[in-house]
Amino acid sequence: MNGDPGGQPLVPVLAIVGTGLIGGSFAAALRRVGQAGRVLGVGRNPASLQRARSLGLIDDVASLAQAAAEADLIFLATPVGAMAPILRDLASLLRPDTLVTDAGSTKADVARLAQEILGERHAQFIPGHPIAGSEMAGPEAADPMLYHGRKVVLTPFDDTPGVLQHRLIRVWEACGARVSLMTPEAHDRALAAVSHVPHFLAAAYMTQVIRADDADTRLNLAGTGFRDFTRIAAGSAEVWRDIFLSNRAAVLRELDDFDQALQLLRAALEGDTDPAALETLLEQAALARRFWGGRSQMP
Ligand SMILES: O=C(O)C(=O)C[C@]1(C(=O)O)C=C[C@@H](O)C=C1
């Protein structure tokens, strides 16, 4: 993986395991900047792989064994729950010079699995998480700009060779992403708060809406507030089931904290209503959200 100007691309042979939104976008982003040579697609759904090929995201459909034999970089973009069997297969197939990474939304579980399953070879695997996505799925949703300007967290092991880490950072930067390094535990705690619990709450709220007797009336009147609050609830149930199960302890801790915040706001509304306290809490939330909007530089 040299990426010489006018020479070899950063990734001469790239293998994507899972060619949907996340994997397809990674291939498309590297292709856009000429940094992926040949792209192999590996997956469990033949129809989806064929669509990825027709869309030009991958050049060829391959088995995991072919990918392991040929690829310089293997990118695992499957639901977190599907990672263990893939790592088990890779353990006996992996060439010593192949770099493997993933895009899973939780990192402690994935890092632990890599250590347990890959043994000595775990140092070739760098757990990663691009903090980008959408509620859409499948190769049609792939977008070469998905990672542009977005953060990617890598959680290398203590013995990850610097040269591999550097290589992967260059690859992500070629996709337009900004890379940070942290421990898997710190990642999982923070993501429970800013990604997993929001999804859980959006799903809980949708559950409340659809269980109401007048659900149709409510949904017919829903506007942009409803749309913005619930967009993420439309994401893949399989992907989100795996995220919640994989980061269970941190999610449950954050839900306890959410309960407290909810009680704080409720208390200002219940009983002897306290309009000033309610306004202060709403104002604090509004300022925090506006400040975040200013610094996140998201569209
Ligand atoms: O915007 C969405 O729909 C997402 O899926 C985005 C989001 C997030 O919470 O920011 C969700 C999970 C992924 O791990 C990364 C990104």
XYZ file of C-alpha atoms and ligand atoms in Angstrom:
315
model
C 0.000 0.000 0.000
C 2.170 2.834 -1.234
C -0.064 5.492 -2.733
C 2.903 6.910 -4.684
C 1.969 9.957 -6.710
C 1.296 8.611 -10.183
C 2.205 5.084 -8.996
C 0.398 2.404 -7.032
C -2.860 3.282 -5.289
C -2.839 3.192 -1.467
C -4.790 -0.069 -1.620
C -3.877 -2.143 -4.704
C -6.405 -4.866 -3.808
C -9.243 -4.023 -1.437
C -11.701 -6.611 -0.093
C -15.004 -5.430 1.322
C -16.900 -7.904 3.490
C -20.475 -6.595 3.425
C -21.057 -4.382 0.395
C -23.959 -2.298 1.732
C -24.067 1.340 2.774
C -20.884 1.265 4.901
C -18.710 -1.109 2.856
C -19.947 0.205 -0.487
C -19.284 3.796 0.555
C -15.735 2.922 1.641
C -15.003 1.341 -1.747
C -16.647 4.244 -3.570
C -14.704 6.831 -1.534
C -11.343 5.194 -2.287
C -12.233 4.707 -5.940
C -13.247 8.386 -6.215
C -9.734 9.470 -5.269
C -8.029 6.711 -7.277
C -6.703 4.964 -4.154
C -8.288 1.528 -4.627
C -7.007 -0.730 -7.406
C -9.100 -3.866 -7.665
C -12.069 -4.200 -5.317
C -13.366 -7.628 -4.248
C -16.789 -7.965 -2.649
C -17.531 -10.704 -0.115
C -20.968 -11.270 1.387
C -23.760 -13.614 2.277
C -26.377 -12.163 -0.076
C -25.614 -12.973 -3.752
C -28.244 -10.527 -5.071
C -26.759 -7.667 -3.077
C -23.233 -8.551 -4.278
C -24.432 -8.526 -7.885
C -26.017 -5.124 -7.377
C -22.773 -3.836 -5.858
C -21.012 -5.051 -8.999
C -23.534 -3.468 -11.385
C -23.169 -0.204 -9.485
C -19.385 -0.355 -9.972
C -18.646 -0.519 -6.230
C -16.763 -3.803 -6.616
C -14.991 -5.424 -9.578
C -15.585 -9.035 -8.589
C -17.487 -11.181 -6.152
C -15.090 -13.302 -4.087
C -15.068 -15.856 -1.290
C -13.445 -14.909 2.008
C -10.592 -17.301 1.131
C -9.968 -15.522 -2.200
C -10.134 -12.149 -0.485
C -7.660 -13.271 2.191
C -5.285 -14.584 -0.468
C -5.365 -11.461 -2.634
C -6.268 -8.398 -0.601
C -3.907 -5.817 0.886
C -6.712 -4.456 3.031
C -9.807 -6.325 4.244
C -12.633 -4.059 5.416
C -15.287 -5.767 7.556
C -18.580 -3.919 7.199
C -21.037 -6.444 8.612
C -23.325 -6.178 11.631
C -21.239 -6.551 14.807
C -22.901 -9.902 15.567
C -21.616 -11.387 12.299
C -17.982 -10.551 13.044
C -16.989 -13.660 15.098
C -17.511 -16.307 12.382
C -15.737 -14.119 9.825
C -12.738 -13.652 12.135
C -12.747 -17.420 12.775
C -12.503 -18.093 9.042
C -9.891 -15.376 8.553
C -7.683 -16.727 11.359
C -6.482 -19.619 9.215
C -6.515 -17.732 5.905
C -4.814 -14.421 6.652
C -1.509 -13.588 4.935
C 1.048 -12.023 7.307
C 1.126 -8.751 5.334
C -2.641 -8.177 5.095
C -4.205 -5.379 7.121
C -7.733 -5.967 8.445
C -10.075 -3.381 9.888
C -13.772 -3.074 10.602
C -16.496 -0.441 10.757
C -18.470 -1.847 13.677
C -20.274 0.613 15.951
C -18.915 -0.992 19.141
C -15.263 -1.601 19.788
C -14.614 -3.456 23.078
C -16.389 -6.605 21.867
C -14.764 -6.510 18.447
C -11.277 -5.941 19.913
C -11.768 -8.804 22.383
C -12.972 -11.151 19.640
C -10.022 -10.241 17.439
C -7.592 -11.028 20.253
C -9.318 -14.291 21.174
C -9.858 -15.531 17.638
C -6.870 -14.217 15.704
C -4.314 -14.951 18.449
C -0.889 -13.626 17.404
C -2.396 -12.272 14.206
C -4.563 -9.794 16.169
C -1.893 -7.140 15.570
C -2.853 -7.174 11.871
C -6.389 -6.149 12.832
C -7.086 -2.533 13.770
C -10.625 -2.035 15.113
C -12.263 1.066 13.640
C -15.503 2.999 13.600
C -16.461 5.650 11.076
C -19.017 7.875 12.803
C -21.129 8.245 9.697
C -24.128 6.440 8.358
C -27.764 6.830 7.513
C -31.021 5.016 8.030
C -30.686 3.535 4.550
C -29.143 0.184 3.720
C -27.798 -1.769 0.758
C -25.361 -1.009 -2.058
C -27.744 1.527 -3.641
C -27.274 3.720 -0.569
C -23.468 3.790 -0.961
C -22.086 7.303 -1.244
C -18.471 8.204 -2.046
C -18.803 11.310 0.159
C -20.267 9.514 3.214
C -17.019 9.773 5.194
C -15.997 13.206 3.971
C -15.379 15.506 6.947
C -16.523 12.780 9.377
C -14.676 11.352 12.345
C -13.251 7.852 12.364
C -12.147 6.290 15.648
C -9.410 3.652 15.615
C -8.716 1.580 18.742
C -5.339 -0.036 18.021
C -3.860 -2.640 20.361
C -0.758 -1.824 22.432
C 1.279 -3.985 20.066
C -0.250 -2.749 16.787
C 2.710 -1.965 14.517
C 3.002 1.798 13.924
C 3.441 1.227 10.210
C 0.037 -0.516 9.933
C -1.655 2.188 11.975
C -0.118 4.879 9.799
C -1.246 3.063 6.644
C -4.837 2.846 7.832
C -4.885 6.507 8.862
C -3.727 7.459 5.343
C -6.492 5.329 3.820
C -9.186 6.976 5.944
C -7.763 10.424 5.252
C -7.936 9.643 1.532
C -11.706 9.145 2.088
C -11.803 12.660 3.572
C -12.197 11.469 7.182
C -10.479 12.747 10.358
C -9.000 9.980 12.485
C -8.831 9.880 16.308
C -7.295 7.164 18.445
C -8.789 6.004 21.747
C -9.376 2.927 23.884
C -12.309 0.651 22.975
C -13.853 1.264 26.408
C -13.750 5.060 26.110
C -15.228 4.753 22.615
C -18.086 2.497 23.744
C -18.967 4.724 26.718
C -19.126 7.858 24.583
C -20.965 6.233 21.678
C -23.531 4.754 24.058
C -24.378 8.342 24.997
C -24.350 10.050 21.596
C -25.443 7.290 19.219
C -26.841 4.164 20.855
C -29.160 5.738 23.428
C -30.576 8.240 20.893
C -31.472 5.293 18.661
C -32.987 3.400 21.585
C -35.120 6.408 22.515
C -36.260 7.000 18.930
C -37.298 3.332 18.733
C -39.078 3.538 22.104
C -40.888 6.672 20.991
C -42.001 5.058 17.700
C -43.237 2.078 19.743
C -45.341 4.486 21.825
C -46.780 6.169 18.701
C -47.769 2.976 16.891
C -49.405 1.478 19.993
C -51.838 4.392 20.362
C -55.477 3.854 19.302
C -55.292 6.929 17.080
C -51.866 6.108 15.640
C -53.009 6.944 12.086
C -54.192 10.407 13.067
C -50.957 11.113 14.941
C -48.759 9.964 12.064
C -50.826 11.992 9.564
C -50.175 15.154 11.557
C -46.467 14.541 12.137
C -44.189 17.250 10.753
C -40.507 18.084 10.579
C -40.004 17.801 14.353
C -41.237 14.220 14.251
C -39.201 13.546 11.116
C -35.944 14.834 12.655
C -36.466 13.122 16.015
C -37.357 9.719 14.534
C -35.266 9.466 11.335
C -32.751 7.114 12.940
C -35.484 4.711 14.092
C -35.791 3.603 10.439
C -32.310 2.004 10.541
C -31.681 -1.739 10.160
C -33.148 -3.714 13.080
C -30.450 -6.381 12.728
C -27.604 -3.860 12.877
C -29.094 -2.068 15.898
C -29.979 -5.270 17.752
C -26.311 -6.237 17.548
C -25.137 -2.790 18.683
C -27.370 -2.822 21.774
C -26.389 -6.372 22.715
C -22.719 -5.637 22.158
C -22.692 -2.428 24.239
C -25.366 -3.516 26.712
C -23.756 -2.379 29.977
C -22.859 1.109 28.742
C -26.289 1.573 27.114
C -28.087 0.544 30.312
C -25.937 2.967 32.351
C -26.775 5.805 29.973
C -30.478 4.899 30.116
C -30.321 5.283 33.920
C -28.850 8.764 33.443
C -31.539 9.501 30.862
C -34.203 8.496 33.383
C -32.777 11.064 35.799
C -32.791 13.814 33.166
C -36.375 12.908 32.233
C -37.400 13.071 35.881
C -35.770 16.492 36.193
C -37.857 17.873 33.338
C -40.988 16.034 34.476
C -40.649 17.445 37.991
C -40.852 20.978 36.576
C -44.102 20.067 34.787
C -45.825 17.870 37.358
C -47.591 18.879 40.548
C -46.737 22.479 41.428
C -45.650 23.413 37.938
C -42.409 25.422 37.897
C -42.336 27.403 34.601
C -39.010 29.083 35.413
C -37.279 25.781 36.182
C -38.732 24.268 33.010
C -37.546 27.207 30.914
C -34.044 27.030 32.432
C -33.744 23.326 31.602
C -35.032 23.904 28.051
C -32.670 26.864 27.609
C -29.650 24.832 28.767
C -30.559 22.066 26.329
C -31.095 24.549 23.475
C -27.746 26.277 24.082
C -25.891 22.955 24.242
C -27.509 21.812 20.984
C -26.788 25.137 19.215
C -23.180 25.084 20.404
C -22.778 21.532 19.105
C -24.318 22.517 15.765
C -21.766 25.324 15.482
C -18.765 23.118 16.119
C -19.813 19.894 14.395
C -19.636 21.502 10.909
C -22.199 19.009 9.712
C -24.563 19.934 6.896
O -27.381 8.896 10.912
C -27.591 7.695 11.001
O -28.650 7.192 10.642
C -26.543 6.814 11.540
O -26.613 5.629 11.426
C -25.381 7.452 12.164
C -24.598 6.850 13.290
C -24.612 7.884 14.429
O -25.194 7.622 15.461
O -24.030 8.965 14.248
C -25.127 5.571 13.779
C -24.379 4.472 13.944
C -23.029 4.316 13.364
O -22.207 3.625 14.205
C -22.462 5.585 12.968
C -23.228 6.661 12.783
